[in-house]
mmCIF file with all atom_site columns, C-alpha atoms in Angstrom:
data_model
loop_
_atom_site.group_PDB
_atom_site.id
_atom_site.type_symbol
_atom_site.label_atom_id
_atom_site.label_alt_id
_atom_site.label_comp_id
_atom_site.label_asym_id
_atom_site.label_entity_id
_atom_site.label_seq_id
_atom_site.pdbx_PDB_ins_code
_atom_site.Cartn_x
_atom_site.Cartn_y
_atom_site.Cartn_z
_atom_site.occupancy
_atom_site.B_iso_or_equiv
_atom_site.pdbx_formal_charge
_atom_site.auth_seq_id
_atom_site.auth_comp_id
_atom_site.auth_asym_id
_atom_site.auth_atom_id
_atom_site.pdbx_PDB_model_num
ATOM 1   C CA . MET D 1 1   ? 13.808  -11.639 -0.116  1.00 67.00 ? 194 MET D CA 1
ATOM 2   C CA . HIS D 1 2   ? 16.115  -10.390 2.629   1.00 72.00 ? 195 HIS D CA 1
ATOM 3   C CA . ALA D 1 3   ? 14.558  -9.467  5.986   1.00 66.00 ? 196 ALA D CA 1
ATOM 4   C CA . HIS D 1 4   ? 16.195  -7.283  8.616   1.00 73.00 ? 197 HIS D CA 1
ATOM 5   C CA . THR D 1 5   ? 15.870  -7.241  12.377  1.00 71.00 ? 198 THR D CA 1
ATOM 6   C CA . GLY D 1 6   ? 12.308  -7.191  13.681  1.00 80.00 ? 199 GLY D CA 1
ATOM 7   C CA . PHE D 1 7   ? 10.768  -4.626  16.005  1.00 88.00 ? 200 PHE D CA 1
ATOM 8   C CA . GLU D 1 8   ? 7.512   -4.504  17.946  1.00 93.00 ? 201 GLU D CA 1
ATOM 9   C CA . THR D 1 9   ? 4.871   -1.761  18.019  1.00 94.00 ? 202 THR D CA 1
ATOM 10  C CA . ARG D 1 10  ? 2.029   -1.412  20.539  1.00 96.00 ? 203 ARG D CA 1
ATOM 11  C CA . HIS D 1 11  ? -1.074  0.668   20.002  1.00 96.00 ? 204 HIS D CA 1
ATOM 12  C CA . ASP D 1 12  ? -3.642  1.876   22.516  1.00 97.00 ? 205 ASP D CA 1
ATOM 13  C CA . ALA D 1 13  ? -7.327  1.018   22.416  1.00 97.00 ? 206 ALA D CA 1
ATOM 14  C CA . CYS D 1 14  ? -9.225  2.940   19.726  1.00 96.00 ? 207 CYS D CA 1
ATOM 15  C CA . ASP D 1 15  ? -6.032  4.695   18.606  1.00 96.00 ? 208 ASP D CA 1
ATOM 16  C CA . VAL D 1 16  ? -5.972  6.118   15.075  1.00 95.00 ? 209 VAL D CA 1
ATOM 17  C CA . LEU D 1 17  ? -2.996  6.513   12.757  1.00 94.00 ? 210 LEU D CA 1
ATOM 18  C CA . ARG D 1 18  ? -3.753  8.858   9.896   1.00 92.00 ? 211 ARG D CA 1
ATOM 19  C CA . THR D 1 19  ? -2.733  7.945   6.362   1.00 92.00 ? 212 THR D CA 1
ATOM 20  C CA . HIS D 1 20  ? 1.054   7.726   6.158   1.00 92.00 ? 213 HIS D CA 1
ATOM 21  C CA . ARG D 1 21  ? 3.832   6.077   4.152   1.00 89.00 ? 214 ARG D CA 1
ATOM 22  C CA . HIS D 1 22  ? 6.979   4.104   4.873   1.00 88.00 ? 215 HIS D CA 1
ATOM 23  C CA . ASP D 1 23  ? 10.118  4.691   2.824   1.00 83.00 ? 216 ASP D CA 1
ATOM 24  C CA . GLY D 1 24  ? 10.758  0.961   2.521   1.00 87.00 ? 217 GLY D CA 1
ATOM 25  C CA . ALA D 1 25  ? 8.944   -2.326  2.136   1.00 92.00 ? 218 ALA D CA 1
ATOM 26  C CA . TYR D 1 26  ? 8.083   -4.141  5.358   1.00 95.00 ? 219 TYR D CA 1
ATOM 27  C CA . ALA D 1 27  ? 6.142   -7.077  6.765   1.00 96.00 ? 220 ALA D CA 1
ATOM 28  C CA . ALA D 1 28  ? 3.743   -6.712  9.706   1.00 97.00 ? 221 ALA D CA 1
ATOM 29  C CA . LEU D 1 29  ? 2.366   -9.584  11.807  1.00 97.00 ? 222 LEU D CA 1
ATOM 30  C CA . VAL D 1 30  ? -0.534  -8.978  14.201  1.00 98.00 ? 223 VAL D CA 1
ATOM 31  C CA . ILE D 1 31  ? 0.059   -10.739 17.536  1.00 96.00 ? 224 ILE D CA 1
ATOM 32  C CA . ASP D 1 32  ? -2.712  -9.408  19.808  1.00 96.00 ? 225 ASP D CA 1
ATOM 33  C CA . GLY D 1 33  ? -5.729  -7.136  19.459  1.00 97.00 ? 226 GLY D CA 1
ATOM 34  C CA . SER D 1 34  ? -6.950  -5.910  16.109  1.00 97.00 ? 227 SER D CA 1
ATOM 35  C CA . HIS D 1 35  ? -7.086  -2.995  13.733  1.00 97.00 ? 228 HIS D CA 1
ATOM 36  C CA . VAL D 1 36  ? -8.483  -2.031  10.357  1.00 97.00 ? 229 VAL D CA 1
ATOM 37  C CA . GLU D 1 37  ? -5.961  -0.870  7.787   1.00 97.00 ? 230 GLU D CA 1
ATOM 38  C CA . ALA D 1 38  ? -7.403  1.471   5.160   1.00 96.00 ? 231 ALA D CA 1
ATOM 39  C CA . SER D 1 39  ? -5.663  2.223   1.856   1.00 96.00 ? 232 SER D CA 1
ATOM 40  C CA . ALA D 1 40  ? -6.305  2.429   -1.867  1.00 95.00 ? 233 ALA D CA 1
ATOM 41  C CA . ASP D 1 41  ? -6.487  -1.375  -1.725  1.00 95.00 ? 234 ASP D CA 1
ATOM 42  C CA . GLY D 1 42  ? -9.574  -1.202  0.476   1.00 95.00 ? 235 GLY D CA 1
ATOM 43  C CA . PRO D 1 43  ? -10.141 -2.030  4.159   1.00 96.00 ? 236 PRO D CA 1
ATOM 44  C CA . VAL D 1 44  ? -8.181  -4.906  5.687   1.00 95.00 ? 237 VAL D CA 1
ATOM 45  C CA . ASP D 1 45  ? -9.327  -6.517  8.946   1.00 96.00 ? 238 ASP D CA 1
ATOM 46  C CA . CYS D 1 46  ? -6.098  -7.234  10.801  1.00 97.00 ? 239 CYS D CA 1
ATOM 47  C CA . VAL D 1 47  ? -6.663  -9.816  13.518  1.00 96.00 ? 240 VAL D CA 1
ATOM 48  C CA . PRO D 1 48  ? -4.094  -12.047 15.279  1.00 97.00 ? 241 PRO D CA 1
ATOM 49  C CA . GLY D 1 49  ? -2.326  -14.143 12.665  1.00 97.00 ? 242 GLY D CA 1
ATOM 50  C CA . THR D 1 50  ? -2.707  -11.578 9.875   1.00 98.00 ? 243 THR D CA 1
ATOM 51  C CA . LEU D 1 51  ? 0.508   -11.037 7.912   1.00 98.00 ? 244 LEU D CA 1
ATOM 52  C CA . VAL D 1 52  ? 0.619   -7.885  5.777   1.00 97.00 ? 245 VAL D CA 1
ATOM 53  C CA . LEU D 1 53  ? 3.361   -7.312  3.197   1.00 96.00 ? 246 LEU D CA 1
ATOM 54  C CA . HIS D 1 54  ? 3.581   -3.593  2.423   1.00 96.00 ? 247 HIS D CA 1
ATOM 55  C CA . PRO D 1 55  ? 5.268   -2.304  -0.730  1.00 92.00 ? 248 PRO D CA 1
ATOM 56  C CA . ARG D 1 56  ? 7.531   0.703   -0.497  1.00 88.00 ? 249 ARG D CA 1
ATOM 57  C CA . TRP D 1 57  ? 5.613   4.019   -0.266  1.00 88.00 ? 250 TRP D CA 1
ATOM 58  C CA . HIS D 1 58  ? 2.317   2.234   0.373   1.00 92.00 ? 251 HIS D CA 1
ATOM 59  C CA . ALA D 1 59  ? -0.058  4.854   1.812   1.00 93.00 ? 252 ALA D CA 1
ATOM 60  C CA . HIS D 1 60  ? -2.318  3.535   4.580   1.00 95.00 ? 253 HIS D CA 1
ATOM 61  C CA . GLY D 1 61  ? -3.999  4.474   7.842   1.00 95.00 ? 254 GLY D CA 1
ATOM 62  C CA . ASN D 1 62  ? -4.994  2.377   10.852  1.00 96.00 ? 255 ASN D CA 1
ATOM 63  C CA . ARG D 1 63  ? -7.940  2.319   13.272  1.00 96.00 ? 256 ARG D CA 1
ATOM 64  C CA . PHE D 1 64  ? -7.292  0.147   16.314  1.00 97.00 ? 257 PHE D CA 1
ATOM 65  C CA . GLY D 1 65  ? -9.919  -1.874  18.151  1.00 96.00 ? 258 GLY D CA 1
ATOM 66  C CA . ARG D 1 66  ? -11.062 -1.689  21.766  1.00 96.00 ? 259 ARG D CA 1
ATOM 67  C CA . LEU D 1 67  ? -8.142  -3.882  22.889  1.00 95.00 ? 260 LEU D CA 1
ATOM 68  C CA . GLY D 1 68  ? -5.519  -1.960  20.946  1.00 97.00 ? 261 GLY D CA 1
ATOM 69  C CA . ALA D 1 69  ? -2.957  -4.113  19.140  1.00 97.00 ? 262 ALA D CA 1
ATOM 70  C CA . LYS D 1 70  ? 0.523   -5.558  19.292  1.00 97.00 ? 263 LYS D CA 1
ATOM 71  C CA . VAL D 1 71  ? 2.316   -5.935  15.967  1.00 97.00 ? 264 VAL D CA 1
ATOM 72  C CA . VAL D 1 72  ? 5.787   -7.227  15.099  1.00 97.00 ? 265 VAL D CA 1
ATOM 73  C CA . ASN D 1 73  ? 7.448   -5.853  11.984  1.00 96.00 ? 266 ASN D CA 1
ATOM 74  C CA . LEU D 1 74  ? 10.332  -6.665  9.696   1.00 95.00 ? 267 LEU D CA 1
ATOM 75  C CA . ASP D 1 75  ? 11.926  -4.100  7.403   1.00 93.00 ? 268 ASP D CA 1
ATOM 76  C CA . LEU D 1 76  ? 12.541  -5.670  4.005   1.00 92.00 ? 269 LEU D CA 1
ATOM 77  C CA . ASP D 1 77  ? 14.885  -4.809  1.165   1.00 84.00 ? 270 ASP D CA 1
ATOM 78  C CA . ASP D 1 78  ? 13.441  -2.266  -1.248  1.00 69.00 ? 271 ASP D CA 1
ATOM 79  C CA . ASP D 1 79  ? 10.977  -3.787  -3.718  1.00 64.00 ? 272 ASP D CA 1
ATOM 80  C CA . ALA D 1 80  ? 11.163  -7.129  -1.919  1.00 70.00 ? 273 ALA D CA 1
ATOM 81  C CA . VAL D 1 81  ? 7.380   -7.505  -2.130  1.00 82.00 ? 274 VAL D CA 1
ATOM 82  C CA . GLY D 1 82  ? 6.826   -5.855  -5.515  1.00 81.00 ? 275 GLY D CA 1
ATOM 83  C CA . ASP D 1 83  ? 4.311   -3.025  -5.875  1.00 84.00 ? 276 ASP D CA 1
ATOM 84  C CA . THR D 1 84  ? 1.189   -4.797  -4.626  1.00 90.00 ? 277 THR D CA 1
ATOM 85  C CA . LEU D 1 85  ? -0.130  -5.095  -1.073  1.00 94.00 ? 278 LEU D CA 1
ATOM 86  C CA . ARG D 1 86  ? -0.418  -8.728  0.067   1.00 95.00 ? 279 ARG D CA 1
ATOM 87  C CA . VAL D 1 87  ? -2.547  -9.824  3.019   1.00 97.00 ? 280 VAL D CA 1
ATOM 88  C CA . LEU D 1 88  ? -2.076  -13.373 4.306   1.00 97.00 ? 281 LEU D CA 1
ATOM 89  C CA . ARG D 1 89  ? -3.044  -15.581 7.255   1.00 97.00 ? 282 ARG D CA 1
ATOM 90  C CA . VAL D 1 90  ? -0.399  -17.612 9.050   1.00 97.00 ? 283 VAL D CA 1
ATOM 91  C CA . HIS D 1 91  ? -1.250  -21.173 10.065  1.00 95.00 ? 284 HIS D CA 1
ATOM 92  C CA . ASP D 1 92  ? 0.876   -21.234 13.223  1.00 94.00 ? 285 ASP D CA 1
ATOM 93  C CA . ALA D 1 93  ? 1.042   -17.930 15.103  1.00 92.00 ? 286 ALA D CA 1
ATOM 94  C CA . LYS D 1 94  ? 3.755   -19.145 17.484  1.00 94.00 ? 287 LYS D CA 1
ATOM 95  C CA . ASP D 1 95  ? 6.011   -20.225 14.640  1.00 95.00 ? 288 ASP D CA 1
ATOM 96  C CA . ALA D 1 96  ? 5.343   -16.980 12.747  1.00 96.00 ? 289 ALA D CA 1
ATOM 97  C CA . LEU D 1 97  ? 6.339   -14.923 15.790  1.00 95.00 ? 290 LEU D CA 1
ATOM 98  C CA . ALA D 1 98  ? 9.552   -16.953 16.089  1.00 95.00 ? 291 ALA D CA 1
ATOM 99  C CA . VAL D 1 99  ? 10.393  -16.139 12.461  1.00 95.00 ? 292 VAL D CA 1
ATOM 100 C CA . PHE D 1 100 ? 9.947   -12.424 13.073  1.00 95.00 ? 293 PHE D CA 1
ATOM 101 C CA . THR D 1 101 ? 11.888  -12.336 16.332  1.00 93.00 ? 294 THR D CA 1
ATOM 102 C CA . ARG D 1 102 ? 14.576  -14.990 15.918  1.00 92.00 ? 295 ARG D CA 1
ATOM 103 C CA . ALA D 1 103 ? 14.803  -16.244 12.330  1.00 93.00 ? 296 ALA D CA 1
ATOM 104 C CA . PRO D 1 104 ? 13.924  -13.505 9.807   1.00 93.00 ? 297 PRO D CA 1
ATOM 105 C CA . HIS D 1 105 ? 15.759  -15.444 7.082   1.00 92.00 ? 298 HIS D CA 1
ATOM 106 C CA . ARG D 1 106 ? 12.806  -17.879 7.191   1.00 94.00 ? 299 ARG D CA 1
ATOM 107 C CA . LEU D 1 107 ? 10.286  -15.233 6.109   1.00 94.00 ? 300 LEU D CA 1
ATOM 108 C CA . PRO D 1 108 ? 9.999   -16.547 2.504   1.00 93.00 ? 301 PRO D CA 1
ATOM 109 C CA . GLU D 1 109 ? 9.259   -20.008 3.920   1.00 95.00 ? 302 GLU D CA 1
ATOM 110 C CA . LEU D 1 110 ? 6.608   -18.552 6.223   1.00 96.00 ? 303 LEU D CA 1
ATOM 111 C CA . ILE D 1 111 ? 4.963   -16.629 3.375   1.00 95.00 ? 304 ILE D CA 1
ATOM 112 C CA . ALA D 1 112 ? 4.863   -19.715 1.153   1.00 95.00 ? 305 ALA D CA 1
ATOM 113 C CA . ALA D 1 113 ? 2.987   -21.616 3.875   1.00 96.00 ? 306 ALA D CA 1
ATOM 114 C CA . CYS D 1 114 ? 0.370   -18.899 4.472   1.00 96.00 ? 307 CYS D CA 1
ATOM 115 C CA . GLY D 1 115 ? -3.237  -18.934 3.349   1.00 95.00 ? 308 GLY D CA 1
ATOM 116 C CA . ALA D 1 116 ? -4.985  -16.058 1.606   1.00 91.00 ? 309 ALA D CA 1
ATOM 117 C CA . ALA D 1 117 ? -6.860  -13.540 3.728   1.00 92.00 ? 310 ALA D CA 1
ATOM 118 C CA . PRO D 1 118 ? -10.454 -12.562 2.888   1.00 89.00 ? 311 PRO D CA 1
ATOM 119 C CA . THR D 1 119 ? -10.756 -9.836  0.262   1.00 87.00 ? 312 THR D CA 1
ATOM 120 C CA . PRO D 1 120 ? -12.092 -6.420  1.334   1.00 88.00 ? 313 PRO D CA 1
ATOM 121 C CA . THR D 1 121 ? -15.874 -6.056  1.420   1.00 88.00 ? 314 THR D CA 1
ATOM 122 C CA . LEU D 1 122 ? -17.084 -3.052  -0.560  1.00 92.00 ? 315 LEU D CA 1
ATOM 123 C CA . GLN D 1 123 ? -20.495 -1.784  -1.532  1.00 92.00 ? 316 GLN D CA 1
ATOM 124 C CA . PRO D 1 124 ? -21.294 -2.575  -5.202  1.00 93.00 ? 317 PRO D CA 1
ATOM 125 C CA . TRP D 1 125 ? -21.264 1.078   -6.265  1.00 96.00 ? 318 TRP D CA 1
ATOM 126 C CA . GLN D 1 126 ? -17.792 1.541   -4.790  1.00 96.00 ? 319 GLN D CA 1
ATOM 127 C CA . ARG D 1 127 ? -16.178 -0.910  -7.193  1.00 93.00 ? 320 ARG D CA 1
ATOM 128 C CA . THR D 1 128 ? -17.461 0.952   -10.262 1.00 94.00 ? 321 THR D CA 1
ATOM 129 C CA . PHE D 1 129 ? -16.555 4.257   -8.643  1.00 96.00 ? 322 PHE D CA 1
ATOM 130 C CA . LEU D 1 130 ? -12.994 3.056   -7.990  1.00 94.00 ? 323 LEU D CA 1
ATOM 131 C CA . HIS D 1 131 ? -12.547 1.845   -11.558 1.00 92.00 ? 324 HIS D CA 1
ATOM 132 C CA . GLU D 1 132 ? -13.649 5.204   -12.911 1.00 93.00 ? 325 GLU D CA 1
ATOM 133 C CA . LEU D 1 133 ? -11.454 7.048   -10.421 1.00 93.00 ? 326 LEU D CA 1
ATOM 134 C CA . GLU D 1 134 ? -8.395  5.202   -11.683 1.00 88.00 ? 327 GLU D CA 1
ATOM 135 C CA . HIS D 1 135 ? -9.148  5.001   -15.395 1.00 87.00 ? 328 HIS D CA 1
ATOM 136 C CA . GLY D 1 136 ? -11.653 7.785   -16.140 1.00 89.00 ? 329 GLY D CA 1
ATOM 137 C CA . GLU D 1 137 ? -11.627 11.562  -16.180 1.00 89.00 ? 330 GLU D CA 1
ATOM 138 C CA . GLN D 1 138 ? -15.097 12.381  -14.830 1.00 93.00 ? 331 GLN D CA 1
ATOM 139 C CA . ASP D 1 139 ? -15.187 14.787  -11.907 1.00 95.00 ? 332 ASP D CA 1
ATOM 140 C CA . ILE D 1 140 ? -15.998 13.376  -8.477  1.00 96.00 ? 333 ILE D CA 1
ATOM 141 C CA . ALA D 1 141 ? -19.477 14.918  -8.287  1.00 97.00 ? 334 ALA D CA 1
ATOM 142 C CA . SER D 1 142 ? -20.455 13.274  -11.591 1.00 97.00 ? 335 SER D CA 1
ATOM 143 C CA . LEU D 1 143 ? -19.159 9.910   -10.407 1.00 97.00 ? 336 LEU D CA 1
ATOM 144 C CA . ALA D 1 144 ? -21.205 10.191  -7.224  1.00 97.00 ? 337 ALA D CA 1
ATOM 145 C CA . GLN D 1 145 ? -24.300 11.101  -9.216  1.00 97.00 ? 338 GLN D CA 1
ATOM 146 C CA . ALA D 1 146 ? -23.778 8.133   -11.566 1.00 95.00 ? 339 ALA D CA 1
ATOM 147 C CA . ALA D 1 147 ? -23.389 5.863   -8.520  1.00 95.00 ? 340 ALA D CA 1
ATOM 148 C CA . GLY D 1 148 ? -26.664 7.113   -7.065  1.00 96.00 ? 341 GLY D CA 1
ATOM 149 C CA . VAL D 1 149 ? -25.106 8.577   -3.909  1.00 97.00 ? 342 VAL D CA 1
ATOM 150 C CA . SER D 1 150 ? -24.467 12.088  -2.694  1.00 97.00 ? 343 SER D CA 1
ATOM 151 C CA . LEU D 1 151 ? -20.998 13.589  -2.905  1.00 97.00 ? 344 LEU D CA 1
ATOM 152 C CA . ALA D 1 152 ? -20.875 13.811  0.897   1.00 97.00 ? 345 ALA D CA 1
ATOM 153 C CA . HIS D 1 153 ? -21.855 10.136  1.261   1.00 97.00 ? 346 HIS D CA 1
ATOM 154 C CA . ALA D 1 154 ? -19.213 9.062   -1.264  1.00 97.00 ? 347 ALA D CA 1
ATOM 155 C CA . SER D 1 155 ? -16.566 11.044  0.595   1.00 97.00 ? 348 SER D CA 1
ATOM 156 C CA . ARG D 1 156 ? -17.513 9.664   4.033   1.00 96.00 ? 349 ARG D CA 1
ATOM 157 C CA . THR D 1 157 ? -17.653 6.107   2.722   1.00 96.00 ? 350 THR D CA 1
ATOM 158 C CA . PHE D 1 158 ? -14.222 6.197   1.066   1.00 97.00 ? 351 PHE D CA 1
ATOM 159 C CA . VAL D 1 159 ? -12.591 7.938   4.025   1.00 95.00 ? 352 VAL D CA 1
ATOM 160 C CA . LYS D 1 160 ? -13.842 5.087   6.208   1.00 93.00 ? 353 LYS D CA 1
ATOM 161 C CA . SER D 1 161 ? -12.969 2.221   3.841   1.00 94.00 ? 354 SER D CA 1
ATOM 162 C CA . HIS D 1 162 ? -9.869  3.557   2.090   1.00 96.00 ? 355 HIS D CA 1
ATOM 163 C CA . GLY D 1 163 ? -8.590  6.212   4.476   1.00 94.00 ? 356 GLY D CA 1
ATOM 164 C CA . MET D 1 164 ? -8.917  9.079   2.008   1.00 95.00 ? 357 MET D CA 1
ATOM 165 C CA . ALA D 1 165 ? -11.560 11.056  0.161   1.00 96.00 ? 358 ALA D CA 1
ATOM 166 C CA . PRO D 1 166 ? -12.143 10.314  -3.544  1.00 97.00 ? 359 PRO D CA 1
ATOM 167 C CA . GLN D 1 167 ? -9.953  13.142  -4.867  1.00 95.00 ? 360 GLN D CA 1
ATOM 168 C CA . LEU D 1 168 ? -6.962  12.016  -2.775  1.00 94.00 ? 361 LEU D CA 1
ATOM 169 C CA . LEU D 1 169 ? -7.705  8.412   -3.664  1.00 96.00 ? 362 LEU D CA 1
ATOM 170 C CA . ARG D 1 170 ? -7.587  9.295   -7.378  1.00 95.00 ? 363 ARG D CA 1
ATOM 171 C CA . ARG D 1 171 ? -4.207  10.955  -6.872  1.00 94.00 ? 364 ARG D CA 1
ATOM 172 C CA . GLU D 1 172 ? -2.899  7.889   -5.022  1.00 94.00 ? 365 GLU D CA 1
ATOM 173 C CA . LEU D 1 173 ? -4.053  5.529   -7.779  1.00 94.00 ? 366 LEU D CA 1
ATOM 174 C CA . ARG D 1 174 ? -2.412  7.741   -10.405 1.00 93.00 ? 367 ARG D CA 1
ATOM 175 C CA . CYS D 1 175 ? 0.835   7.795   -8.419  1.00 93.00 ? 368 CYS D CA 1
ATOM 176 C CA . ARG D 1 176 ? 0.837   4.006   -8.335  1.00 90.00 ? 369 ARG D CA 1
ATOM 177 C CA . ARG D 1 177 ? 0.330   3.829   -12.088 1.00 91.00 ? 370 ARG D CA 1
ATOM 178 C CA . ALA D 1 178 ? 3.157   6.331   -12.632 1.00 92.00 ? 371 ALA D CA 1
ATOM 179 C CA . LEU D 1 179 ? 5.529   4.303   -10.452 1.00 88.00 ? 372 LEU D CA 1
ATOM 180 C CA . ARG D 1 180 ? 4.742   1.148   -12.439 1.00 87.00 ? 373 ARG D CA 1
ATOM 181 C CA . LEU D 1 181 ? 5.450   2.989   -15.692 1.00 91.00 ? 374 LEU D CA 1
ATOM 182 C CA . LEU D 1 182 ? 8.735   4.297   -14.300 1.00 89.00 ? 375 LEU D CA 1
ATOM 183 C CA . VAL D 1 183 ? 9.781   0.679   -13.799 1.00 82.00 ? 376 VAL D CA 1
ATOM 184 C CA . GLU D 1 184 ? 8.949   -0.029  -17.446 1.00 86.00 ? 377 GLU D CA 1
ATOM 185 C CA . GLY D 1 185 ? 11.139  2.838   -18.660 1.00 86.00 ? 378 GLY D CA 1
ATOM 186 C CA . TRP D 1 186 ? 8.558   5.117   -20.299 1.00 90.00 ? 379 TRP D CA 1
ATOM 187 C CA . PRO D 1 187 ? 9.565   8.773   -20.930 1.00 93.00 ? 380 PRO D CA 1
ATOM 188 C CA . LEU D 1 188 ? 8.326   11.087  -18.186 1.00 94.00 ? 381 LEU D CA 1
ATOM 189 C CA . VAL D 1 189 ? 6.125   13.170  -20.473 1.00 94.00 ? 382 VAL D CA 1
ATOM 190 C CA . GLU D 1 190 ? 4.331   9.999   -21.627 1.00 95.00 ? 383 GLU D CA 1
ATOM 191 C CA . ILE D 1 191 ? 4.032   8.704   -18.066 1.00 94.00 ? 384 ILE D CA 1
ATOM 192 C CA . ALA D 1 192 ? 2.318   11.962  -17.096 1.00 94.00 ? 385 ALA D CA 1
ATOM 193 C CA . THR D 1 193 ? -0.235  11.572  -19.892 1.00 93.00 ? 386 THR D CA 1
ATOM 194 C CA . MET D 1 194 ? -0.814  7.846   -19.338 1.00 93.00 ? 387 MET D CA 1
ATOM 195 C CA . SER D 1 195 ? -1.233  8.320   -15.576 1.00 92.00 ? 388 SER D CA 1
ATOM 196 C CA . GLY D 1 196 ? -3.779  11.118  -15.843 1.00 90.00 ? 389 GLY D CA 1
ATOM 197 C CA . PHE D 1 197 ? -1.573  14.065  -14.811 1.00 92.00 ? 390 PHE D CA 1
ATOM 198 C CA . ALA D 1 198 ? -1.935  17.449  -16.490 1.00 90.00 ? 391 ALA D CA 1
ATOM 199 C CA . ASP D 1 199 ? 1.714   17.502  -17.574 1.00 94.00 ? 392 ASP D CA 1
ATOM 200 C CA . GLN D 1 200 ? 5.207   16.412  -16.550 1.00 94.00 ? 393 GLN D CA 1
ATOM 201 C CA . ALA D 1 201 ? 5.478   19.205  -13.978 1.00 95.00 ? 394 ALA D CA 1
ATOM 202 C CA . HIS D 1 202 ? 2.243   18.029  -12.325 1.00 95.00 ? 395 HIS D CA 1
ATOM 203 C CA . LEU D 1 203 ? 3.600   14.459  -12.239 1.00 94.00 ? 396 LEU D CA 1
ATOM 204 C CA . THR D 1 204 ? 6.870   15.634  -10.699 1.00 94.00 ? 397 THR D CA 1
ATOM 205 C CA . ARG D 1 205 ? 5.178   17.703  -7.981  1.00 94.00 ? 398 ARG D CA 1
ATOM 206 C CA . THR D 1 206 ? 2.804   14.887  -7.037  1.00 93.00 ? 399 THR D CA 1
ATOM 207 C CA . LEU D 1 207 ? 5.411   12.123  -6.895  1.00 93.00 ? 400 LEU D CA 1
ATOM 208 C CA . ARG D 1 208 ? 7.796   14.343  -4.947  1.00 92.00 ? 401 ARG D CA 1
ATOM 209 C CA . ALA D 1 209 ? 5.045   15.048  -2.391  1.00 89.00 ? 402 ALA D CA 1
ATOM 210 C CA . ALA D 1 210 ? 4.225   11.334  -2.127  1.00 88.00 ? 403 ALA D CA 1
ATOM 211 C CA . THR D 1 211 ? 7.753   9.886   -1.978  1.00 87.00 ? 404 THR D CA 1
ATOM 212 C CA . GLY D 1 212 ? 10.151  12.755  -1.305  1.00 88.00 ? 405 GLY D CA 1
ATOM 213 C CA . ALA D 1 213 ? 11.926  12.233  -4.628  1.00 88.00 ? 406 ALA D CA 1
ATOM 214 C CA . SER D 1 214 ? 11.598  13.386  -8.218  1.00 90.00 ? 407 SER D CA 1
ATOM 215 C CA . PRO D 1 215 ? 10.557  10.920  -10.950 1.00 91.00 ? 408 PRO D CA 1
ATOM 216 C CA . SER D 1 216 ? 14.107  10.848  -12.331 1.00 88.00 ? 409 SER D CA 1
ATOM 217 C CA . ARG D 1 217 ? 15.563  10.013  -8.932  1.00 88.00 ? 410 ARG D CA 1
ATOM 218 C CA . LEU D 1 218 ? 12.863  7.399   -8.355  1.00 87.00 ? 411 LEU D CA 1
ATOM 219 C CA . ARG D 1 219 ? 13.704  5.763   -11.667 1.00 83.00 ? 412 ARG D CA 1
ATOM 220 C CA . ARG D 1 220 ? 17.385  5.581   -10.684 1.00 81.00 ? 413 ARG D CA 1
ATOM 221 C CA . LYS D 1 221 ? 16.463  4.037   -7.320  1.00 74.00 ? 414 LYS D CA 1
ATOM 222 C CA . ILE D 1 222 ? 14.221  1.450   -8.943  1.00 69.00 ? 415 ILE D CA 1
ATOM 223 C CA . LYS D 1 223 ? 16.854  0.599   -11.559 1.00 60.00 ? 416 LYS D CA 1
ATOM 224 C CA . SER D 1 224 ? 19.575  0.194   -8.925  1.00 53.00 ? 417 SER D CA 1
ATOM 225 C CA . VAL D 1 225 ? 17.372  -2.263  -7.012  1.00 44.00 ? 418 VAL D CA 1
ATOM 226 C CA . GLN D 1 226 ? 16.608  -4.234  -10.181 1.00 39.00 ? 419 GLN D CA 1
ATOM 227 C CA . ASP D 1 227 ? 20.280  -4.349  -11.180 1.00 41.00 ? 420 ASP D CA 1
ATOM 228 C CA . ALA D 1 228 ? 21.269  -5.602  -7.721  1.00 41.00 ? 421 ALA D CA 1
ATOM 229 C CA . ALA D 1 229 ? 18.592  -8.302  -7.824  1.00 41.00 ? 422 ALA D CA 1
ATOM 230 C CA . LEU D 1 230 ? 19.748  -9.415  -11.279 1.00 33.00 ? 423 LEU D CA 1
ATOM 231 C CA . ALA D 1 231 ? 23.375  -9.560  -10.158 1.00 35.00 ? 424 ALA D CA 1
ATOM 232 C CA . THR D 1 232 ? 22.383  -11.701 -7.165  1.00 35.00 ? 425 THR D CA 1
ATOM 233 C CA . ALA D 1 233 ? 20.379  -14.052 -9.388  1.00 34.00 ? 426 ALA D CA 1
ATOM 234 C CA . LEU D 1 234 ? 23.320  -14.519 -11.751 1.00 29.00 ? 427 LEU D CA 1
ATOM 235 C CA . GLN D 1 235 ? 25.793  -15.378 -9.015  1.00 35.00 ? 428 GLN D CA 1
#
């Protein structure tokens, strides 16, 4: 894992960043204040000492607390953290800050020494709802009815916890599945079917909107990263 030069961001009290993406993987360490990060992975309470490893194209939004927040960040090489969000707690905040600001090459060492952060707290019905969103084909209204909540309540709850309404959340989960299948080399028409898209054109439009690139170009990017990593490992 190769880390680049760090940079600091400051956020005002009660500021809100709507759901957005970054075109590269990066690590974020909370120094002061707090915020809640909402994504398809669920809500993450980011307090001082929280270390978040974001995969490339990870869609998330942020709601900052009454003290705002100060966060230091490190851009990482593409795919340096895989395709899964990781949330950790550092044991020594002063040492972690020194890694980000003066010794980014020590980031793997810092990560290895971290503890796991608490998992997101969700209402019981949300977990079943999420599973069906990702793997099922029922419409959103039917899922809400099966969960015993109104459609409006389901929408408000997921916007608060995951930063997006159920329909957008379903699209995000399908995009993630499609990206994983691209890595595995499946034909695009099969990826579209396996990921829940109507057809290959629907897959292409959705991934282009999410990442700025077509599936074919994304596959080439992913392959080039994998080839470079393999070459480094063999040296």
